[in-house]
Amino acid sequence: MDAVRKETARWLAFSLTCALGSAGLGWLAPAMPLKSWVGGTAVLTAWLLLPLATVLVPMLGLRRVPRAQRKMAWQLIVPVVAGVALGVVALEAGQQSALAERGRWTTATVVDIEDARTDRCTLQRRADGTRISPTLSEGDGCRSVSKSDILRVRYDPEGVAGPVTDAESDSYGGLIAGLVLAAVAMGTWGSVRMSRWDRAYAAS
């Protein structure tokens, strides 16, 4: 029984680390702000590496079950999806936090519109003609605008968080907490099940 409890605690700690890691790294990239390559690595880890680890670590940990006979517990689908969602939502929360802390208001001219799957507007500050980086996304104000339109935007002088035309903030705390709870609960359950299969195979 003690061995089972230790195993459960170990998988609980692992799932919690992955979930909080995805949330923390996603938030940290724009809020810090991190340099472009460091921030890119943090986002990649939050969106891809940590969610995949919730499946790969239990799978690779089945040392006694032959690879051809290994199977994945269905519960582990949840922490993968929740981990990706955590990275995305935390990134949005981090950008919002960055703009709230260091953002500045300015008037800008739309100098170019990238017409892709979602529109993105290139903005130029009217005060000194400098470009605002990154571009304005469709969801943050690049919708139903034309070239030469003048917008009032809040932008990040560090060029990390994307500009917005509306400074109203959304609360992501409840969503992040729910995703962490789902990822940890299902990740622990699925990993414990896979460890149980490993012990049962060894006993047979």
Tab-separated table of C-alpha atoms in Angstrom, residues 104-109 123-132 150-153 155:
chain	number	residue	atom	x	y	z
A	104	ARG	CA	1.496	52.907	-23.719
A	105	TRP	CA	-1.306	54.532	-25.653
A	106	THR	CA	-0.616	56.073	-29.036
A	107	THR	CA	-2.337	56.925	-32.297
A	108	ALA	CA	-1.190	54.842	-35.244
A	109	THR	CA	-1.845	54.592	-38.960
A	123	LEU	CA	0.793	49.925	-37.655
A	124	GLN	CA	2.978	53.010	-37.737
A	125	ARG	CA	3.076	55.546	-34.945
A	126	ARG	CA	1.918	58.954	-36.121
A	127	ALA	CA	4.176	60.747	-33.647
A	128	ASP	CA	7.516	59.617	-35.111
A	129	GLY	CA	6.716	57.199	-37.955
A	130	THR	CA	8.115	54.109	-36.241
A	131	ARG	CA	6.493	50.730	-36.803
A	132	ILE	CA	4.706	49.041	-33.918
A	150	ILE	CA	-6.071	55.961	-37.817
A	151	LEU	CA	-6.403	53.868	-34.670
A	152	ARG	CA	-5.771	54.501	-31.007
A	153	VAL	CA	-3.872	51.518	-29.658
A	155	TYR	CA	1.241	48.840	-27.474
